[in-house]
XYZ file of C-alpha atoms in Angstrom:
519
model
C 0.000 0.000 0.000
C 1.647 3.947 -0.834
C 2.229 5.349 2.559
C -0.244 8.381 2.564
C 0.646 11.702 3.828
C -1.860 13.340 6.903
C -4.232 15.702 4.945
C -4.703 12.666 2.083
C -2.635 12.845 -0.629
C 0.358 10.301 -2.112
C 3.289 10.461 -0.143
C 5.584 9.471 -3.354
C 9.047 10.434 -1.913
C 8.970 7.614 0.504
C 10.778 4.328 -0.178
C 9.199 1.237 0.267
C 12.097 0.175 2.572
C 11.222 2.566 4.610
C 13.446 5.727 3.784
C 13.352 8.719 1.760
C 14.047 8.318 -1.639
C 15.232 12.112 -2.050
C 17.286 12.804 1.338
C 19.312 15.429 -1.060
C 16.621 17.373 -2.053
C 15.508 17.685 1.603
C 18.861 18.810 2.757
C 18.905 20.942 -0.322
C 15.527 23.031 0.309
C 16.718 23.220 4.651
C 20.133 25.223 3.325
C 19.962 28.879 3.087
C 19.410 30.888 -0.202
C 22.953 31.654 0.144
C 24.248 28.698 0.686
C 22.593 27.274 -2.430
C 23.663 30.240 -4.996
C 27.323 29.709 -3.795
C 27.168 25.784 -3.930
C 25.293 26.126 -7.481
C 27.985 29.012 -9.165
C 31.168 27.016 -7.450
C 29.588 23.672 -8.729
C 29.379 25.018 -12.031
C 32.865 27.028 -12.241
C 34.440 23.635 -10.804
C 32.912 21.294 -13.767
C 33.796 24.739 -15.945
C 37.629 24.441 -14.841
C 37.757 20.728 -14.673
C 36.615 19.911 -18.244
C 39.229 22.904 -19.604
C 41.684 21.365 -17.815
C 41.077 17.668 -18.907
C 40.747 19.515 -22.184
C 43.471 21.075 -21.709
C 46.058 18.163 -20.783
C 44.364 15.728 -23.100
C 44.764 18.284 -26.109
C 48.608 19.136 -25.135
C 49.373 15.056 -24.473
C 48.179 14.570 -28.115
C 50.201 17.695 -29.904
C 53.199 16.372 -27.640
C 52.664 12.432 -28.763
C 52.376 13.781 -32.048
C 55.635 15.529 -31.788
C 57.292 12.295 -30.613
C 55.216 10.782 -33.564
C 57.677 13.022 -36.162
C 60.341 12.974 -33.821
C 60.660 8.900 -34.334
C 59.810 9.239 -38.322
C 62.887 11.905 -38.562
C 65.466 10.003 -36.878
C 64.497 6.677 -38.495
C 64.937 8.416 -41.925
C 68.531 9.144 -40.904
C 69.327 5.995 -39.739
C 72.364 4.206 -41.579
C 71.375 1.433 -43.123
C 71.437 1.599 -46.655
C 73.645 3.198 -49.331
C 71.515 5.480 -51.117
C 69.550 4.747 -54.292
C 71.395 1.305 -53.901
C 69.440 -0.757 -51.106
C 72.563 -2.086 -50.464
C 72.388 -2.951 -47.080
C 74.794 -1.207 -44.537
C 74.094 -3.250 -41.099
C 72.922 -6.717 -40.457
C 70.927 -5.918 -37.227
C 69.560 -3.094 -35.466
C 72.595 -1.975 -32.857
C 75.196 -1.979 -36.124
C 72.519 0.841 -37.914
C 71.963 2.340 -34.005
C 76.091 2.317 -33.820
C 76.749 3.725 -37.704
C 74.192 6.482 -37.187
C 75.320 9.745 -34.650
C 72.817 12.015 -32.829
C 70.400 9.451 -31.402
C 68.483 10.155 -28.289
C 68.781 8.319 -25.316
C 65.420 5.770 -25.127
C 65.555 5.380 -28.486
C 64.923 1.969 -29.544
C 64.854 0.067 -33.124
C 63.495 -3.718 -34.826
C 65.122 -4.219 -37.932
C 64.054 -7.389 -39.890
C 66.491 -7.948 -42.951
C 65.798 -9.847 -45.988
C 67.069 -13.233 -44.412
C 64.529 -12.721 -42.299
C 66.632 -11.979 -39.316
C 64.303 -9.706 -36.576
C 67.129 -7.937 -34.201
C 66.192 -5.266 -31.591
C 68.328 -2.595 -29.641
C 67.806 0.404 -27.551
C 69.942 3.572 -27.006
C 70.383 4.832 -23.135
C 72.769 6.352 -21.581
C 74.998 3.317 -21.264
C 75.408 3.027 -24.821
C 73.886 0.465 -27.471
C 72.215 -3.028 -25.630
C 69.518 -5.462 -27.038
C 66.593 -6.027 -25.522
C 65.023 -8.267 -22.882
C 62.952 -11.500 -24.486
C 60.138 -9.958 -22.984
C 60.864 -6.510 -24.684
C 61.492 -7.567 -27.757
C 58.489 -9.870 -27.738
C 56.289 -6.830 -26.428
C 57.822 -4.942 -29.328
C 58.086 -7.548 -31.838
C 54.208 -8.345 -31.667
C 53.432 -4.523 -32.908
C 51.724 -4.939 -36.791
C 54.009 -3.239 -38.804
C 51.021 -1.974 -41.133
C 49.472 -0.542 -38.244
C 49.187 3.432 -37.799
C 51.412 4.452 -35.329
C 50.638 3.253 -31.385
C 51.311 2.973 -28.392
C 53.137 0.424 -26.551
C 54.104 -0.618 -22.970
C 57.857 -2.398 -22.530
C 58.376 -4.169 -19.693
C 61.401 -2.549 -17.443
C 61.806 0.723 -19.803
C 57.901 2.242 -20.037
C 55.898 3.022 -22.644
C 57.168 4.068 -26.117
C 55.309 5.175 -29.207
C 56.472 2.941 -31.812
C 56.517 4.131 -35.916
C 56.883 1.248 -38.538
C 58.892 2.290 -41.212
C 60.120 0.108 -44.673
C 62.504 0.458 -47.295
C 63.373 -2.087 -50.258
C 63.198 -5.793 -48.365
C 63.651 -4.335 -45.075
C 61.180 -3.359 -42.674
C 60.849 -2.561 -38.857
C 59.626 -0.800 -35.991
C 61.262 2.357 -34.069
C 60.166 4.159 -31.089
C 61.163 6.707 -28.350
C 60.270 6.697 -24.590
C 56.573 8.709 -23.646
C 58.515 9.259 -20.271
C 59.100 12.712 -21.064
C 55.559 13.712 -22.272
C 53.994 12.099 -19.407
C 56.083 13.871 -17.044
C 55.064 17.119 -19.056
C 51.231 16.397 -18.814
C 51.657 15.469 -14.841
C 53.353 18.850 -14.609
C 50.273 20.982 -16.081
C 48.173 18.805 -14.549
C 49.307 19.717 -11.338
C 49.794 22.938 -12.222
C 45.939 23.589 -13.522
C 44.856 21.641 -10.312
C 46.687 24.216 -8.059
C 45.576 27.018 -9.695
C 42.234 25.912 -10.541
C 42.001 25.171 -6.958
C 43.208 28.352 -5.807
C 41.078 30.001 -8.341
C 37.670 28.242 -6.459
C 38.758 29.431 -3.269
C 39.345 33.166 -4.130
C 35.975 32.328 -6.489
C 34.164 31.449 -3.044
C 35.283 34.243 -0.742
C 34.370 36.418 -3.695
C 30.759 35.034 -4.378
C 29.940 34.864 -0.568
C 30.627 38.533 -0.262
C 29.118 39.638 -3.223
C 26.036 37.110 -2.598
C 25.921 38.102 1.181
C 25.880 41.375 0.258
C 23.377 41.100 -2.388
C 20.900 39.334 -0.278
C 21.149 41.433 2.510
C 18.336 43.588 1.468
C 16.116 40.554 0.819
C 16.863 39.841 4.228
C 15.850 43.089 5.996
C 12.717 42.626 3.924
C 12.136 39.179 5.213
C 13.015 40.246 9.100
C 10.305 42.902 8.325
C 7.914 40.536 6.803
C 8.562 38.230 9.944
C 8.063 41.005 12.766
C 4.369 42.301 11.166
C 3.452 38.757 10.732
C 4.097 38.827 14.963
C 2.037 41.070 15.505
C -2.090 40.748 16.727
C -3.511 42.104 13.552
C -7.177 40.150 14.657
C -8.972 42.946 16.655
C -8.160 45.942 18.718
C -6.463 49.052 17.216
C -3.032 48.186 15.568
C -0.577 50.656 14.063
C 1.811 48.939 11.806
C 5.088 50.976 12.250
C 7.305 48.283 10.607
C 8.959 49.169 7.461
C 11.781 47.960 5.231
C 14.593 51.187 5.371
C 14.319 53.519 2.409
C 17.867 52.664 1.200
C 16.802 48.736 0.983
C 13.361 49.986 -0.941
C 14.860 51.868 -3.992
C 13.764 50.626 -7.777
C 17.396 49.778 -8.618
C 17.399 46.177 -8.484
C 14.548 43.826 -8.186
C 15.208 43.311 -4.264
C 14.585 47.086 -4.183
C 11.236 46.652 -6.023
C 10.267 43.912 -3.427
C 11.357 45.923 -0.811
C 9.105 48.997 -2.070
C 6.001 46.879 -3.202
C 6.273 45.557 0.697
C 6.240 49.460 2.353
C 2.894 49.901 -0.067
C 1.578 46.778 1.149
C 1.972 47.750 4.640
C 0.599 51.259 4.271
C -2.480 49.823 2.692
C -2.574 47.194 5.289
C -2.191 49.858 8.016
C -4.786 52.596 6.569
C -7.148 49.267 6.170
C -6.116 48.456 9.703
C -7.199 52.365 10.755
C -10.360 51.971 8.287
C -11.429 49.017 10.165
C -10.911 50.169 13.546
C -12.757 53.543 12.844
C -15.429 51.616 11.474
C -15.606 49.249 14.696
C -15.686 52.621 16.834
C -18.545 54.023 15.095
C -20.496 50.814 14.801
C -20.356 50.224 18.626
C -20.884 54.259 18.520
C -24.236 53.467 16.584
C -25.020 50.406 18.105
C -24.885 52.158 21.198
C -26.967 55.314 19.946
C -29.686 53.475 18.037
C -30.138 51.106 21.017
C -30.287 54.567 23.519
C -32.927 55.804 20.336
C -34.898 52.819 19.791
C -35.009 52.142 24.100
C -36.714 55.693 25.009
C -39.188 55.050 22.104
C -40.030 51.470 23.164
C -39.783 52.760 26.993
C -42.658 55.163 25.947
C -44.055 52.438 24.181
C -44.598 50.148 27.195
C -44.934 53.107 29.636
C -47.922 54.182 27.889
C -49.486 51.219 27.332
C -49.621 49.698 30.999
C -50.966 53.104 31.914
C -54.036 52.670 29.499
C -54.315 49.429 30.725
C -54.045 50.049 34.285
C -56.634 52.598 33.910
C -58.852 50.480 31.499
C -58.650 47.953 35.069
C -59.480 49.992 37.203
C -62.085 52.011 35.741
C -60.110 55.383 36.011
C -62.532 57.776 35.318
C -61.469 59.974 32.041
C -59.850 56.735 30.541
C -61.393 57.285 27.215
C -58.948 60.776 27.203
C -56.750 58.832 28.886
C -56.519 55.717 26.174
C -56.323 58.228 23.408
C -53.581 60.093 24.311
C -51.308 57.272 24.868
C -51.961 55.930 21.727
C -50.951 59.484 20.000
C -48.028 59.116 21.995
C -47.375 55.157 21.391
C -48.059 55.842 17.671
C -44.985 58.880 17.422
C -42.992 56.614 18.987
C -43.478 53.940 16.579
C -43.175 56.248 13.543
C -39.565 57.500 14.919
C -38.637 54.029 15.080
C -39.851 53.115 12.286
C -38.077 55.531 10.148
C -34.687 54.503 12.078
C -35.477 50.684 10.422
C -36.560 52.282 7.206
C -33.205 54.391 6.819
C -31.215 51.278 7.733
C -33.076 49.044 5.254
C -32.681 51.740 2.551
C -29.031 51.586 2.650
C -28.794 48.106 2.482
C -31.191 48.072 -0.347
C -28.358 50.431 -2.234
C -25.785 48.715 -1.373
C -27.442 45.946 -3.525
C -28.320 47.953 -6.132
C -31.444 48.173 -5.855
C -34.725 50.311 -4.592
C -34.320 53.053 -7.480
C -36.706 53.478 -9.967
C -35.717 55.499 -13.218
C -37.422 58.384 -14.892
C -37.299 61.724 -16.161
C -36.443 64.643 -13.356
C -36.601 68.180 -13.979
C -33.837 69.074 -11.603
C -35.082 72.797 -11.140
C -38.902 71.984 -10.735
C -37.572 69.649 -8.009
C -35.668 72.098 -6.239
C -38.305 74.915 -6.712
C -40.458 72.774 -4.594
C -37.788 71.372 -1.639
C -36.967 74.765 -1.499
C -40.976 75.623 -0.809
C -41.082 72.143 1.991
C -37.951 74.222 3.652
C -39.146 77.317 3.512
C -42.189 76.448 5.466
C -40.214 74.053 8.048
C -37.687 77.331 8.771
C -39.590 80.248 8.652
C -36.631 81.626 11.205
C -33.883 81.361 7.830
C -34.053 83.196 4.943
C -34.337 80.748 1.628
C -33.071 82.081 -1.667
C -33.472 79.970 -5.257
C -31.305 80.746 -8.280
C -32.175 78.234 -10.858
C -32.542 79.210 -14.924
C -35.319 79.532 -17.464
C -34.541 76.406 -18.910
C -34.956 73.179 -17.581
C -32.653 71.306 -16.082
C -33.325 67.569 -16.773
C -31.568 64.351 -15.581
C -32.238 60.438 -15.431
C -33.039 58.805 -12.076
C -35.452 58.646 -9.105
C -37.609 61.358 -8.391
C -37.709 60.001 -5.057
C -34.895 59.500 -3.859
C -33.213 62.507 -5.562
C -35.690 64.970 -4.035
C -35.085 62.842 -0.930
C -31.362 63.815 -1.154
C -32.023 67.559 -1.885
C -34.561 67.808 1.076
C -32.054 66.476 3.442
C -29.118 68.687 2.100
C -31.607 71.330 2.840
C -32.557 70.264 6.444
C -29.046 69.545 7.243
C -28.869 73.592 6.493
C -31.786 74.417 8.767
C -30.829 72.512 11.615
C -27.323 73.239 12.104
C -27.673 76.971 11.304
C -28.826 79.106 13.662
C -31.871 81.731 12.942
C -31.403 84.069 9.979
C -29.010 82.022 7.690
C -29.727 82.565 4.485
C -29.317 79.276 2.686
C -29.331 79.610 -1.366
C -30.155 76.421 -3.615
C -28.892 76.964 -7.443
C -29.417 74.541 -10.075
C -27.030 75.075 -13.458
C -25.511 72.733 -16.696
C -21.929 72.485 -16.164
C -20.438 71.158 -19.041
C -22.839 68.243 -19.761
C -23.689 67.929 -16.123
C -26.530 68.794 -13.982
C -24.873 70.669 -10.629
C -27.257 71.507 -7.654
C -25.825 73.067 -4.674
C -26.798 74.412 -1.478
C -24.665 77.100 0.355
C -25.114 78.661 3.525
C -23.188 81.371 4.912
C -23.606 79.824 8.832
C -20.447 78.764 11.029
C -19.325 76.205 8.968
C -18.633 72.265 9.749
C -16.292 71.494 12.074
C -12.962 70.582 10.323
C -12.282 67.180 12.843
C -15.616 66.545 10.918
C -14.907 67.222 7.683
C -13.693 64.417 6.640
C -16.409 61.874 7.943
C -19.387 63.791 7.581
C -20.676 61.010 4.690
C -19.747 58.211 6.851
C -22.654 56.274 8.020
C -23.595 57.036 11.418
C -21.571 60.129 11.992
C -23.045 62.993 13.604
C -22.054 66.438 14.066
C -23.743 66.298 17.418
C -22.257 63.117 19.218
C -23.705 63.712 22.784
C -26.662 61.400 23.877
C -28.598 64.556 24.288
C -28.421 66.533 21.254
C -30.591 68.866 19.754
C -30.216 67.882 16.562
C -31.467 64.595 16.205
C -31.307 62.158 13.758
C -28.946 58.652 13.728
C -25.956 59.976 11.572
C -27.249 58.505 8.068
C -28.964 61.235 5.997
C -25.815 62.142 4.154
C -24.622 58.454 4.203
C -27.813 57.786 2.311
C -27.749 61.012 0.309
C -24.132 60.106 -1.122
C -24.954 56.431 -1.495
C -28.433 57.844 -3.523
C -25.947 59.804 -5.559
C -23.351 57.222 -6.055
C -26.458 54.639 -7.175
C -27.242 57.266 -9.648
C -23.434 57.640 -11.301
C -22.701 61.481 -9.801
C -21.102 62.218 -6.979
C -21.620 64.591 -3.531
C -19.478 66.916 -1.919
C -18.665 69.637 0.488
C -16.523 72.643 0.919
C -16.821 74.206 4.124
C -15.151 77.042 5.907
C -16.661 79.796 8.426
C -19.192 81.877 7.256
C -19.477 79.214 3.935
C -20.704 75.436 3.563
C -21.765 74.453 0.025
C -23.204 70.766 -0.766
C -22.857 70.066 -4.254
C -24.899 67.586 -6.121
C -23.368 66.220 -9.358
C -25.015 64.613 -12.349
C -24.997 63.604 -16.106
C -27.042 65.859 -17.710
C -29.939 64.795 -20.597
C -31.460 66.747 -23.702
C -34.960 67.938 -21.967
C -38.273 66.569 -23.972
C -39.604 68.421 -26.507
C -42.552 71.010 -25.605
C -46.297 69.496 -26.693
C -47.249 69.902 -29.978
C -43.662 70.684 -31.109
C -41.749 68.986 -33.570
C -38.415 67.327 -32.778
C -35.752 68.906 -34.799
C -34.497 67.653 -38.205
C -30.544 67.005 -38.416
């Protein structure tokens, strides 16, 4: 049966006798990065410098055999044994041509076989002339003489590379010592081994610098990497102050680019980190205001209602007056919690897409008449409209847009104080349809600025403010807007605020009983 790894799957490194089948590849992937490069570049300049050098000596060996090779074929040439032209021969037997001929090398060593058939054999040292051993001369006299030139091993004096040669009836073998060219080819082979050796030591101090100090940047990022994976990211607010050093993080190498593409990740991961925690904070901020908002209606709620029924009991006398007044009041508080639920549900709804219903909207119609609803809601403000002759028409809800514009317009009454004079304007601003609503009161607070849109932020955050409301009108205005493809904004200073209300602008319908124009 294949030994099967924890979580399922083929183990298929194991060995059925009961060991790994790839203990090099596990040793391998535990050594460092470093470790690895220098092993892998030495490896490779070592097999690099060993094959030259085998090269090397083998290519040298053969030039120098070769030289012995003419070496052998010149001498014999000279040799003494015949007159020439004639063929007459000079010496019987192989020392008389060695003695008759001067400037022989020592080692050199010659066969003759004359036309009686006589074989004789003698070698040239530096003892003088002497034939050879029966085993030498049967070592040497078993050589083919039609063979190419080879190689051969005599017993007591080495090996010898041995050159037939012929002339007329008489043939034969001659040959000097290798001794010489071996000794040569040990020589640069120790030679290339020192130096090649010295060469992979200086080659390893070298690389382990230059890798050491190549990797060091990938190894500040990893230490980075390592301490913000330590840290409790789950809950709670977290600051990630961890960064790889700005001269690590530069674009100048591709350790640089890691290093820089890291910082980014960890600012986004940090502003998400601050994101998530400001959201927390205001979500146990709402939590904590909607449950205050919904308890004192549903506290009225029940208050109310044992009342009526304690009276109903007992037969209170008035309980009819009674009765109805609690319900007045029982209703309200329903209706204020039911518009909490409603706004929540609304945004939800947009968040999915969905709960907008497209038509035609004449932008300045609409705002003629939320400017009329605000006018008679804050008779204590002044209420100015500056909108053209022309209509201004766009695609959407009627709705929710007028929803938007009435609660940009209540946000004005209630945190202004008496005799602000808010202005509503409605223009075409290069192909879009811009509403806004200034007022010249004191102006949002800047800490505020920011997170005025946010869902349930208030400008008022004390449990009992005068202003009301759960923090989500202008979260639901902007997401209105945002469901609609424009956008929602404020610019606020003292003595200024301006919403502005931004959308893509469409050709108005043509009048009744007008013709539409002919290109």
């Amino acid at each position: 049966m294949t030994p099967t790894a924890p979580d399922g799957d083929a183990t298929v490194d194991a060995d059925p006798r009961g060991g790994d089948r790839r203990p090099l590849h596990g040793l391998w992937r535990r050594w460092s990065l470093q470790t690895r490069l220098m092993l892998t570049v030495v490896s490779i300049v070592a097999l690099t410098l060993v094959a030259s050098a085998v090269g090397l000596s083998t290519t040298i060996g053969t030039v120098l055999i070769g030289t012995v090779e003419s070496n052998v074929r010149t001498l014999t040439v000279g040799l003494q044994l015949f007159d020439n032209n004639s063929y007459v021969l000079r010496a019987r037997t192989a020392d008389e041509a060695i003695l008759g001929t001067g400037g022989l090398p020592h080692g050199y060593t010659l066969l003759v076989q004359s036309p009686t058939g006589q074989t004789t054999a003698a070698t040239y040292d530096e003892d003088g002339i002497r034939g050879l051993s029966p085993r030498q001369f049967s070592q040497l006299a078993s050589v083919d003489p039609n063979m190419a030139p080879t190689t051969v091993e005599l017993p007591g004096l080495g090996a010898y590379r041995v050159v037939s040669f012929s002339a007329g009836d008489v043939s034969g073998l001659a040959g000097l010592p290798l001794a010489e060219v071996d000794s040569t080819v040990a020589r640069l082979v120790t030679t290339i081994t020192v130096v090649t050796t010295g060469g992979l030591l200086l080659l390893s101090a070298a690389i382990a610098v230059v890798i050491q100090r190549s990797l060091r940047p990938l190894r500040v990022v990893a230490d980075t990497a390592s301490r913000v994976a330590a840290l409790p990211l789950a809950q709670g607010a977290v600051s990630i102050t961890e960064r790889v050093p700005a001269e690590e993080a530069d674009d100048h190498d591709e350790i640089g680019r890691v290093g820089a593409a890291l910082n980014t990740l960890l600012d986004h991961v940090d502003s998400s980190l601050v994101a998530r925690q400001r959201n927390e904070e205001r979500m146990r901020a709402f939590v904590a205001d909607a449950s205050h908002e919904l308890r004192t209606p549903l506290a009225s709620i029940r208050g109310y209602s044992e009342l009526s029924l304690r009276a109903m009991r007992q037969g209170v006398p008035g309980v009819e007056e009674t009765t109805t007044s609690a319900l007045e009041r029982i209703q309200a508080q329903s209706l204020r919690m039911t518009r909490l639920v409603e706004d929540l549900l609304l945004l939800a709804r947009l968040d999915e897409g969905q709960e907008l219903v497209y038509g035609t909207i004449d932008l300045t119609a609409l705002a003629v008449d939320c400017v009329a609803d605000a006018r008679a809601a804050g008779q204590d403000h002044e209420w100015r409209l500056e909108v053209g002759d022309e209509p201004v028409v766009v695609a959407g809800d009627a709705t929710r847009i007028a929803q938007v514009v009435a609660n940009l317009l209540a946000n004005a009454r209630v945190h202004t104080p008496a005799g602000t004079t808010v202005t509503t304007s409605v223009r075409l601003d290069d192909g879009n349809a811009v509403l806004t609503v200034h007022d010249d009161g004191p102006g949002i607070d800047p800490a505020l600025a920011d997170e005025i849109f946010e869902r349930f932020s208030r400008a008022d955050r004390s449990r009992a403010r005068q202003t009301g409301g759960t923090g989500l009108g202008l979260s639901i205005a902007r997401a209105i807007v945002a469901a609609h493809g424009g956008s929602l904004t404020v610019h606020s200073e003292p003595g200024s605020t301006t919403f502005e209300l931004r959308l893509t602008a469409r050709p108005a319908d043509p009048a009744p009983g007008t013709e539409p124009a002919v290109p």
